[in-house]
Coordinates of N, CA and C and ligand atoms in Angstrom, one line a residue:
T11 N 0.8 -1.2 0.0 CA 0.0 0.0 0.0 C 0.9 1.3 0.0
N12 N 0.2 2.4 -0.3 CA 0.9 3.7 -0.3 C 1.5 4.0 1.1
A13 N 0.8 3.8 2.1 CA 1.2 4.1 3.5 C 2.4 3.3 3.8
E14 N 2.5 2.0 3.4 CA 3.6 1.1 3.7 C 4.9 1.6 3.0
L15 N 4.7 2.0 1.7 CA 5.8 2.5 0.9 C 6.4 3.8 1.5
L16 N 5.5 4.7 1.9 CA 5.9 5.9 2.5 C 6.7 5.7 3.7
S17 N 6.2 4.7 4.5 CA 6.8 4.4 5.8 C 8.2 3.8 5.6
I18 N 8.4 3.0 4.6 CA 9.7 2.3 4.4 C 10.7 3.4 3.8
I19 N 10.2 4.3 3.0 CA 11.1 5.3 2.4 C 11.6 6.2 3.5
I20 N 10.7 6.6 4.4 CA 11.2 7.5 5.5 C 12.1 6.7 6.5
K21 N 11.8 5.5 6.7 CA 12.7 4.6 7.5 C 14.1 4.5 6.9
C22 N 14.1 4.4 5.6 CA 15.4 4.3 4.9 C 16.2 5.6 4.9
V23 N 15.5 6.8 4.7 CA 16.2 8.1 4.8 C 16.7 8.3 6.2
N24 N 15.9 7.9 7.2 CA 16.3 8.1 8.6 C 17.5 7.2 8.9
F25 N 17.5 6.0 8.4 CA 18.6 5.0 8.6 C 19.9 5.6 8.0
A26 N 19.8 6.0 6.8 CA 20.9 6.6 6.0 C 21.5 7.8 6.7
A27 N 20.6 8.7 7.2 CA 21.0 10.0 7.8 C 21.8 9.7 9.1
I28 N 21.3 8.7 9.9 CA 22.0 8.3 11.1 C 23.4 7.7 10.8
K29 N 23.4 6.8 9.8 CA 24.7 6.1 9.4 C 25.7 7.1 8.9
H30 N 25.3 8.1 8.1 CA 26.2 9.0 7.4 C 26.5 10.3 8.3
K31 N 26.0 10.3 9.5 CA 25.9 11.6 10.2 C 27.2 12.3 10.4
D32 N 28.3 11.6 10.5 CA 29.6 12.2 10.8 C 30.4 12.5 9.5
Q33 N 29.8 12.2 8.4 CA 30.5 12.3 7.1 C 30.1 13.5 6.4
R34 N 31.1 14.1 5.7 CA 30.9 15.3 4.9 C 31.3 15.1 3.5
R35 N 30.8 15.9 2.5 CA 31.2 15.9 1.1 C 32.6 16.6 1.1
K36 N 33.2 16.5 -0.1 CA 34.6 17.0 -0.2 C 34.6 18.5 -0.6
D37 N 33.5 19.2 -0.6 CA 33.5 20.6 -1.0 C 34.0 21.5 0.2
E38 N 34.3 22.7 -0.1 CA 34.8 23.7 0.9 C 33.9 23.8 2.1
Q39 N 32.5 23.8 1.8 CA 31.6 24.0 2.9 C 31.4 22.8 3.8
G40 N 31.9 21.6 3.3 CA 31.7 20.4 4.1 C 30.2 20.1 4.2
T41 N 29.5 20.1 3.1 CA 28.1 19.8 3.0 C 27.9 18.4 3.6
P42 N 26.8 18.3 4.4 CA 26.5 16.9 5.0 C 26.4 15.9 3.9
Y43 N 27.1 14.7 4.1 CA 27.1 13.7 3.1 C 25.8 13.2 2.7
I44 N 24.8 13.1 3.6 CA 23.5 12.6 3.3 C 22.8 13.3 2.2
N45 N 23.2 14.6 1.9 CA 22.6 15.3 0.8 C 22.9 14.5 -0.5
H46 N 24.0 13.8 -0.6 CA 24.3 13.1 -1.8 C 23.3 11.9 -2.1
P47 N 23.2 10.9 -1.2 CA 22.3 9.8 -1.5 C 20.8 10.3 -1.7
I48 N 20.4 11.3 -0.9 CA 19.1 11.8 -1.1 C 19.0 12.5 -2.5
G49 N 20.0 13.2 -2.9 CA 20.0 13.9 -4.2 C 20.0 12.9 -5.4
V50 N 20.7 11.7 -5.2 CA 20.7 10.7 -6.2 C 19.3 10.1 -6.4
A51 N 18.7 9.8 -5.2 CA 17.3 9.3 -5.3 C 16.4 10.3 -6.0
N52 N 16.6 11.6 -5.6 CA 15.8 12.6 -6.2 C 15.9 12.8 -7.7
I53 N 17.2 12.6 -8.2 CA 17.5 12.6 -9.6 C 16.7 11.5 -10.3
L54 N 16.8 10.3 -9.7 CA 16.1 9.2 -10.3 C 14.6 9.4 -10.5
I55 N 14.0 10.0 -9.5 CA 12.5 10.3 -9.5 C 12.2 11.4 -10.5
Q56 N 12.9 12.6 -10.2 CA 12.5 13.8 -10.9 C 13.0 13.9 -12.4
E57 N 14.2 13.3 -12.6 CA 14.7 13.4 -14.0 C 14.7 12.1 -14.7
G58 N 14.8 11.0 -14.0 CA 14.8 9.7 -14.6 C 13.4 9.1 -14.8
N59 N 12.4 9.7 -14.1 CA 11.0 9.2 -14.0 C 11.0 7.8 -13.5
I60 N 11.9 7.4 -12.6 CA 11.9 6.1 -12.0 C 11.1 6.1 -10.7
H61 N 10.1 5.2 -10.6 CA 9.3 5.2 -9.4 C 9.3 3.8 -8.8
D62 N 10.3 3.0 -9.2 CA 10.4 1.6 -8.6 C 11.0 1.8 -7.1
P63 N 10.2 1.5 -6.1 CA 10.7 1.7 -4.7 C 12.0 1.0 -4.4
V64 N 12.3 -0.2 -5.0 CA 13.5 -0.9 -4.8 C 14.7 -0.1 -5.3
V65 N 14.6 0.5 -6.4 CA 15.7 1.4 -7.0 C 15.9 2.6 -6.1
I66 N 14.8 3.2 -5.7 CA 14.9 4.4 -4.9 C 15.5 4.1 -3.5
I67 N 15.1 3.0 -2.9 CA 15.7 2.6 -1.6 C 17.2 2.3 -1.7
A68 N 17.5 1.5 -2.8 CA 18.9 1.1 -3.0 C 19.8 2.4 -3.3
A69 N 19.2 3.4 -4.0 CA 19.9 4.7 -4.2 C 20.2 5.4 -2.9
L70 N 19.2 5.4 -2.0 CA 19.4 6.0 -0.7 C 20.5 5.4 0.1
L71 N 20.7 4.1 -0.2 CA 21.7 3.3 0.6 C 23.0 3.0 -0.2
H72 N 23.2 3.6 -1.4 CA 24.2 3.2 -2.3 C 25.6 3.3 -1.8
D73 N 25.9 4.3 -0.9 CA 27.3 4.4 -0.4 C 27.4 4.0 1.0
I74 N 26.4 3.4 1.6 CA 26.4 3.2 3.1 C 27.3 2.1 3.5
V75 N 27.5 1.1 2.7 CA 28.4 0.0 3.1 C 29.9 0.4 2.8
E76 N 30.0 1.1 1.7 CA 31.4 1.6 1.3 C 31.9 2.6 2.4
D77 N 31.0 3.5 2.9 CA 31.5 4.6 3.7 C 31.2 4.6 5.2
T78 N 30.4 3.6 5.6 CA 30.0 3.6 7.1 C 30.2 2.1 7.6
N79 N 29.9 1.9 8.9 CA 30.1 0.6 9.4 C 28.9 -0.4 9.1
T80 N 28.0 0.0 8.2 CA 26.9 -0.8 7.9 C 27.3 -2.0 7.1
T81 N 26.6 -3.2 7.5 CA 26.9 -4.4 6.8 C 25.8 -4.8 5.8
F82 N 26.1 -5.6 4.9 CA 25.0 -6.1 3.9 C 24.0 -6.9 4.7
E83 N 24.3 -7.6 5.7 CA 23.4 -8.3 6.6 C 22.3 -7.3 7.1
E84 N 22.8 -6.2 7.6 CA 21.9 -5.2 8.2 C 20.9 -4.7 7.1
I85 N 21.5 -4.4 5.9 CA 20.6 -3.9 4.8 C 19.6 -5.0 4.4
E86 N 20.0 -6.2 4.4 CA 19.1 -7.3 4.0 C 18.0 -7.5 5.1
N87 N 18.4 -7.4 6.4 CA 17.4 -7.5 7.4 C 16.4 -6.4 7.4
Q88 N 16.9 -5.1 7.2 CA 16.0 -4.0 7.3 C 15.2 -3.7 6.0
F89 N 15.8 -4.0 4.8 CA 15.2 -3.6 3.5 C 15.0 -4.7 2.5
G90 N 15.4 -5.9 2.9 CA 15.2 -7.1 2.0 C 16.3 -7.5 1.1
T91 N 16.2 -8.7 0.5 CA 17.2 -9.2 -0.3 C 17.4 -8.5 -1.6
E92 N 16.3 -8.1 -2.3 CA 16.5 -7.4 -3.6 C 17.2 -6.1 -3.5
V93 N 16.9 -5.3 -2.4 CA 17.6 -4.0 -2.2 C 19.0 -4.3 -1.9
C94 N 19.3 -5.3 -1.0 CA 20.6 -5.6 -0.6 C 21.5 -6.0 -1.8
N95 N 20.9 -6.8 -2.7 CA 21.7 -7.3 -3.9 C 22.1 -6.1 -4.8
I96 N 21.2 -5.1 -4.9 CA 21.5 -3.9 -5.8 C 22.6 -3.1 -5.1
V97 N 22.5 -2.9 -3.8 CA 23.5 -2.2 -3.0 C 24.9 -2.9 -3.2
K98 N 24.9 -4.2 -3.2 CA 26.1 -5.0 -3.4 C 26.7 -4.7 -4.8
E99 N 25.8 -4.6 -5.8 CA 26.3 -4.4 -7.2 C 26.9 -3.0 -7.3
V100 N 26.5 -2.0 -6.5 CA 27.1 -0.7 -6.7 C 28.1 -0.3 -5.6
T101 N 28.5 -1.4 -4.8 CA 29.5 -1.1 -3.8 C 30.9 -1.7 -4.3
D102 N 31.9 -0.8 -4.2 CA 33.3 -1.2 -4.5 C 33.8 -2.2 -3.5
D103 N 34.7 -3.1 -3.9 CA 35.4 -4.0 -2.9 C 36.5 -3.2 -2.2
K104 N 36.2 -2.9 -0.9 CA 37.2 -2.1 -0.2 C 38.5 -2.8 0.1
S105 N 38.6 -4.1 -0.1 CA 39.9 -4.8 0.1 C 40.9 -4.5 -1.0
L106 N 40.4 -3.9 -2.1 CA 41.2 -3.6 -3.3 C 41.8 -2.2 -3.2
P107 N 43.0 -2.0 -3.8 CA 43.5 -0.6 -3.9 C 42.6 0.3 -4.7
K108 N 42.6 1.6 -4.4 CA 41.7 2.5 -5.1 C 41.8 2.5 -6.6
A109 N 43.0 2.5 -7.2 CA 43.1 2.5 -8.6 C 42.5 1.3 -9.3
E110 N 42.6 0.1 -8.6 CA 42.0 -1.1 -9.1 C 40.5 -1.0 -9.0
R111 N 40.0 -0.4 -7.9 CA 38.5 -0.3 -7.8 C 38.0 0.6 -9.0
K112 N 38.7 1.6 -9.3 CA 38.3 2.5 -10.4 C 38.3 1.8 -11.7
R113 N 39.3 1.0 -11.9 CA 39.4 0.2 -13.2 C 38.3 -0.8 -13.3
L114 N 38.0 -1.4 -12.1 CA 36.9 -2.4 -12.1 C 35.5 -1.8 -12.4
Q115 N 35.3 -0.6 -11.9 CA 34.0 0.1 -12.2 C 33.8 0.2 -13.7
I116 N 34.9 0.6 -14.4 CA 34.8 0.7 -15.9 C 34.6 -0.7 -16.5
Q117 N 35.4 -1.6 -16.1 CA 35.3 -3.0 -16.6 C 34.0 -3.7 -16.4
N118 N 33.4 -3.4 -15.2 CA 32.1 -4.2 -14.8 C 30.8 -3.5 -15.1
A119 N 30.9 -2.2 -15.5 CA 29.7 -1.4 -15.7 C 28.6 -2.1 -16.5
S120 N 29.0 -2.5 -17.7 CA 28.1 -3.1 -18.6 C 27.4 -4.4 -18.2
K121 N 28.1 -5.1 -17.2 CA 27.6 -6.4 -16.8 C 26.5 -6.2 -15.7
K122 N 26.3 -5.0 -15.2 CA 25.4 -4.9 -14.1 C 24.0 -4.9 -14.5
S123 N 23.1 -5.1 -13.5 CA 21.7 -5.2 -13.7 C 21.2 -3.8 -14.1
H124 N 20.0 -3.8 -14.8 CA 19.4 -2.5 -15.2 C 19.2 -1.6 -14.0
K125 N 18.8 -2.1 -12.8 CA 18.6 -1.3 -11.6 C 19.9 -0.7 -11.1
A126 N 20.9 -1.5 -11.1 CA 22.2 -1.0 -10.7 C 22.8 0.1 -11.6
K127 N 22.5 -0.1 -12.9 CA 23.0 0.9 -13.9 C 22.3 2.2 -13.7
L128 N 21.0 2.2 -13.4 CA 20.2 3.4 -13.1 C 20.9 4.2 -12.0
I129 N 21.3 3.5 -10.9 CA 21.9 4.1 -9.8 C 23.3 4.7 -10.2
N130 N 24.0 3.9 -11.0 CA 25.3 4.4 -11.4 C 25.1 5.7 -12.3
L131 N 24.2 5.7 -13.1 CA 23.9 6.9 -13.9 C 23.6 8.2 -13.1
A132 N 22.7 8.0 -12.1 CA 22.3 9.1 -11.3 C 23.4 9.5 -10.3
D133 N 24.2 8.6 -9.9 CA 25.3 8.8 -9.0 C 26.4 9.7 -9.7
K134 N 26.7 9.3 -10.9 CA 27.7 10.0 -11.7 C 27.2 11.4 -12.0
L135 N 25.9 11.5 -12.4 CA 25.3 12.8 -12.7 C 25.4 13.7 -11.6
Y136 N 25.0 13.2 -10.4 CA 25.1 14.1 -9.2 C 26.6 14.5 -8.9
N137 N 27.5 13.6 -9.0 CA 28.9 13.9 -8.6 C 29.5 14.9 -9.7
L138 N 29.2 14.7 -11.0 CA 29.7 15.6 -12.0 C 29.1 17.0 -11.8
R139 N 27.8 17.1 -11.5 CA 27.2 18.4 -11.3 C 27.9 19.0 -10.0
D140 N 28.2 18.2 -9.0 CA 28.8 18.7 -7.8 C 30.2 19.3 -8.2
L141 N 30.9 18.6 -9.1 CA 32.3 19.0 -9.5 C 32.2 20.3 -10.3
Q142 N 31.1 20.4 -11.1 CA 30.9 21.7 -11.9 C 30.6 22.9 -11.0
R143 N 29.9 22.6 -9.9 CA 29.6 23.6 -8.9 C 30.8 24.1 -8.1
A144 N 31.6 23.2 -7.7 CA 32.8 23.6 -6.9 C 33.8 22.5 -6.9
I145 N 35.1 22.9 -6.9 CA 36.2 21.9 -6.9 C 36.4 21.4 -5.5
P146 N 36.5 20.1 -5.3 CA 36.7 19.6 -3.9 C 38.0 20.1 -3.3
V147 N 38.1 20.1 -2.0 CA 39.3 20.6 -1.3 C 40.5 19.8 -1.7
G148 N 41.5 20.5 -2.1 CA 42.8 19.9 -2.5 C 42.9 19.3 -3.8
W149 N 41.9 19.4 -4.6 CA 41.9 18.8 -6.0 C 42.5 19.8 -7.0
S150 N 43.4 19.3 -7.9 CA 43.9 20.1 -9.0 C 42.9 20.1 -10.1
Q151 N 43.1 21.0 -11.1 CA 42.2 21.0 -12.3 C 42.4 19.7 -13.1
D152 N 43.7 19.2 -13.0 CA 44.0 17.9 -13.6 C 43.2 16.7 -13.1
R153 N 43.1 16.7 -11.8 CA 42.4 15.7 -11.1 C 40.9 15.7 -11.5
V154 N 40.3 16.9 -11.5 CA 39.0 17.1 -12.0 C 38.8 16.5 -13.4
K155 N 39.7 16.9 -14.2 CA 39.7 16.4 -15.6 C 39.7 14.9 -15.7
E156 N 40.6 14.3 -14.9 CA 40.7 12.8 -14.9 C 39.4 12.2 -14.4
Y157 N 38.8 12.9 -13.4 CA 37.5 12.3 -12.9 C 36.4 12.3 -14.0
F158 N 36.3 13.4 -14.8 CA 35.4 13.5 -15.9 C 35.6 12.3 -16.9
K159 N 36.9 12.1 -17.2 CA 37.3 11.1 -18.1 C 36.9 9.7 -17.6
W160 N 37.2 9.5 -16.4 CA 36.9 8.2 -15.8 C 35.4 8.0 -15.7
S161 N 34.7 9.0 -15.3 CA 33.2 8.9 -15.3 C 32.6 8.6 -16.6
K162 N 33.1 9.2 -17.7 CA 32.6 9.0 -19.0 C 32.8 7.5 -19.4
A163 N 33.9 6.9 -19.0 CA 34.2 5.5 -19.3 C 33.3 4.6 -18.6
V164 N 32.9 4.9 -17.3 CA 32.0 4.1 -16.6 C 30.6 4.2 -17.2
I165 N 30.2 5.5 -17.5 CA 28.9 5.7 -18.1 C 28.7 5.1 -19.5
D166 N 29.8 5.0 -20.2 CA 29.7 4.4 -21.6 C 29.3 2.9 -21.4
G167 N 29.6 2.3 -20.3 CA 29.2 0.9 -20.0 C 27.7 0.8 -19.5
C168 N 27.1 1.9 -19.2 CA 25.7 1.9 -18.6 C 24.7 2.4 -19.6
R169 N 25.1 2.6 -20.9 CA 24.2 3.2 -21.9 C 23.1 2.3 -22.3
G170 N 22.0 2.9 -22.8 CA 20.8 2.2 -23.2 C 19.9 1.9 -22.0
T171 N 20.1 2.6 -20.9 CA 19.4 2.3 -19.6 C 18.3 3.4 -19.4
N172 N 18.6 4.7 -19.5 CA 17.6 5.7 -19.2 C 17.9 6.9 -20.1
F173 N 17.1 7.2 -21.0 CA 17.3 8.3 -22.0 C 17.6 9.6 -21.4
S174 N 16.8 10.0 -20.4 CA 16.9 11.4 -19.8 C 18.2 11.5 -19.1
L175 N 18.5 10.5 -18.3 CA 19.8 10.6 -17.5 C 21.0 10.6 -18.4
E176 N 21.0 9.8 -19.4 CA 22.1 9.8 -20.3 C 22.3 11.1 -21.1
R177 N 21.1 11.7 -21.5 CA 21.1 12.9 -22.2 C 21.7 14.0 -21.3
E178 N 21.3 14.1 -20.0 CA 21.9 15.0 -19.0 C 23.4 14.8 -18.9
L179 N 23.8 13.6 -18.8 CA 25.3 13.3 -18.7 C 26.0 13.8 -19.9
D180 N 25.4 13.5 -21.1 CA 26.0 14.0 -22.3 C 26.2 15.5 -22.4
V181 N 25.2 16.2 -21.9 CA 25.3 17.7 -21.8 C 26.5 18.1 -21.1
I182 N 26.7 17.4 -19.9 CA 27.9 17.7 -19.1 C 29.2 17.4 -19.8
F183 N 29.3 16.2 -20.4 CA 30.5 15.8 -21.2 C 30.8 16.7 -22.3
A184 N 29.7 17.2 -23.0 CA 29.9 18.1 -24.2 C 30.5 19.4 -23.7
D185 N 29.9 20.0 -22.6 CA 30.4 21.2 -22.0 C 31.9 21.1 -21.6
R186 N 32.2 20.0 -21.1 CA 33.6 19.7 -20.6 C 34.6 19.7 -21.7
I187 N 34.2 19.0 -22.8 CA 35.1 18.9 -23.9 C 35.3 20.2 -24.6
A188 N 34.2 21.0 -24.6 CA 34.3 22.4 -25.2 C 35.3 23.2 -24.4
Q189 N 35.4 23.0 -23.1 CA 36.3 23.7 -22.3 C 37.8 23.3 -22.5
D190 N 38.0 22.0 -22.7 CA 39.4 21.4 -22.7 C 40.1 21.8 -24.0
Ligands
NDP223 P1 37.9 10.0 -5.1 O1 37.3 8.8 -5.5 O2 38.7 10.0 -3.9 O3 36.8 11.2 -5.0 C1 35.7 11.2 -5.9 C2 34.5 10.7 -5.2 O4 34.3 11.5 -4.0 C3 33.2 10.9 -6.0 O5 33.1 9.8 -6.8 C4 32.2 11.0 -4.9 O6 31.9 9.6 -4.5 C5 32.9 11.6 -3.7 N1 32.7 13.1 -3.5 C6 32.6 13.6 -2.2 N2 32.4 14.9 -2.3 C7 32.4 15.3 -3.6 C8 32.2 16.5 -4.3 N3 32.0 17.6 -3.7 N4 32.2 16.5 -5.7 C9 32.4 15.3 -6.3 N5 32.5 14.1 -5.7 C10 32.5 14.1 -4.4 O7 38.8 10.7 -6.1 P2 39.3 10.1 -7.4 O8 38.2 9.8 -8.3 O9 40.3 11.1 -7.8 O10 40.0 8.8 -6.9 C11 41.2 8.6 -6.4 C12 42.1 8.3 -7.5 O11 42.6 9.5 -8.0 C13 43.2 7.4 -7.2 O12 43.1 6.2 -8.1 C14 44.5 8.2 -7.6 O13 45.3 7.4 -8.5 C15 43.9 9.4 -8.3 N6 44.6 10.6 -7.9 C16 44.7 11.5 -8.9 C17 45.3 12.7 -8.7 C18 45.4 13.7 -9.8 O14 45.8 14.8 -9.7 N7 45.1 13.3 -11.1 C19 45.7 13.1 -7.4 C20 45.4 12.1 -6.4 C21 44.9 10.9 -6.7 P3 30.6 9.1 -3.8 O15 29.5 9.0 -4.8 O16 31.0 7.7 -3.3 O17 30.3 10.1 -2.7
ZN224 ZN1 27.6 8.0 -4.6

């Protein structure tokens, strides 16, 4: 029912807010980190026209295992197996070095499920817009440029998933190339 869905969405936002409470974005202002997962879910709904609750809940939780003490078991118990499996798909293996994780994101993008690809698209769209808005603390222009290049390679593996999100990403990549 509608009431049940609303209840689980708010439970999820609350869970994520508590888990991410001590974390900040990398911008100068130190924006609360929770703005990011909420923003990614919002992009999926407002711009991607995605209304599948499983995708929205997984989007709200997409960085929670990577960045907090939350376990997949906790996600499974609180939000079910389907959500947990999508969060697994979008979570990097933290036992690997950072450069290897980034390489694997490019290599594995096209093998992911449709739902995981949707989250990848919205996640990159949010982060690239964030980078356009402000350069993270300590980043050189070169590092920003590398990040755009890497993101484009990941996104190229997620194409054919959502027309609107891919179009928005292409606007950003076109702007970028015009600058370089
Ligand atoms: P990070 O992965 O460390 O940072 C980017 C990530 O930070 C984003 O994907 C996003 O992830 C999160 N994030 C938090 N705040 C912001 C924000 N305000 N704007 C955008 N993203 C934000 O950086 P890199 O991608 O550079 O990864 C590290 C790699 O960079 C290493 O492999 C290393 O080799 C390389 N490196 C390159 C340098 C250079 O000058 N070229 C210098 C140093 C390292 P999320 O969605 O999870 O929040
Ligand atoms: Zn993210």
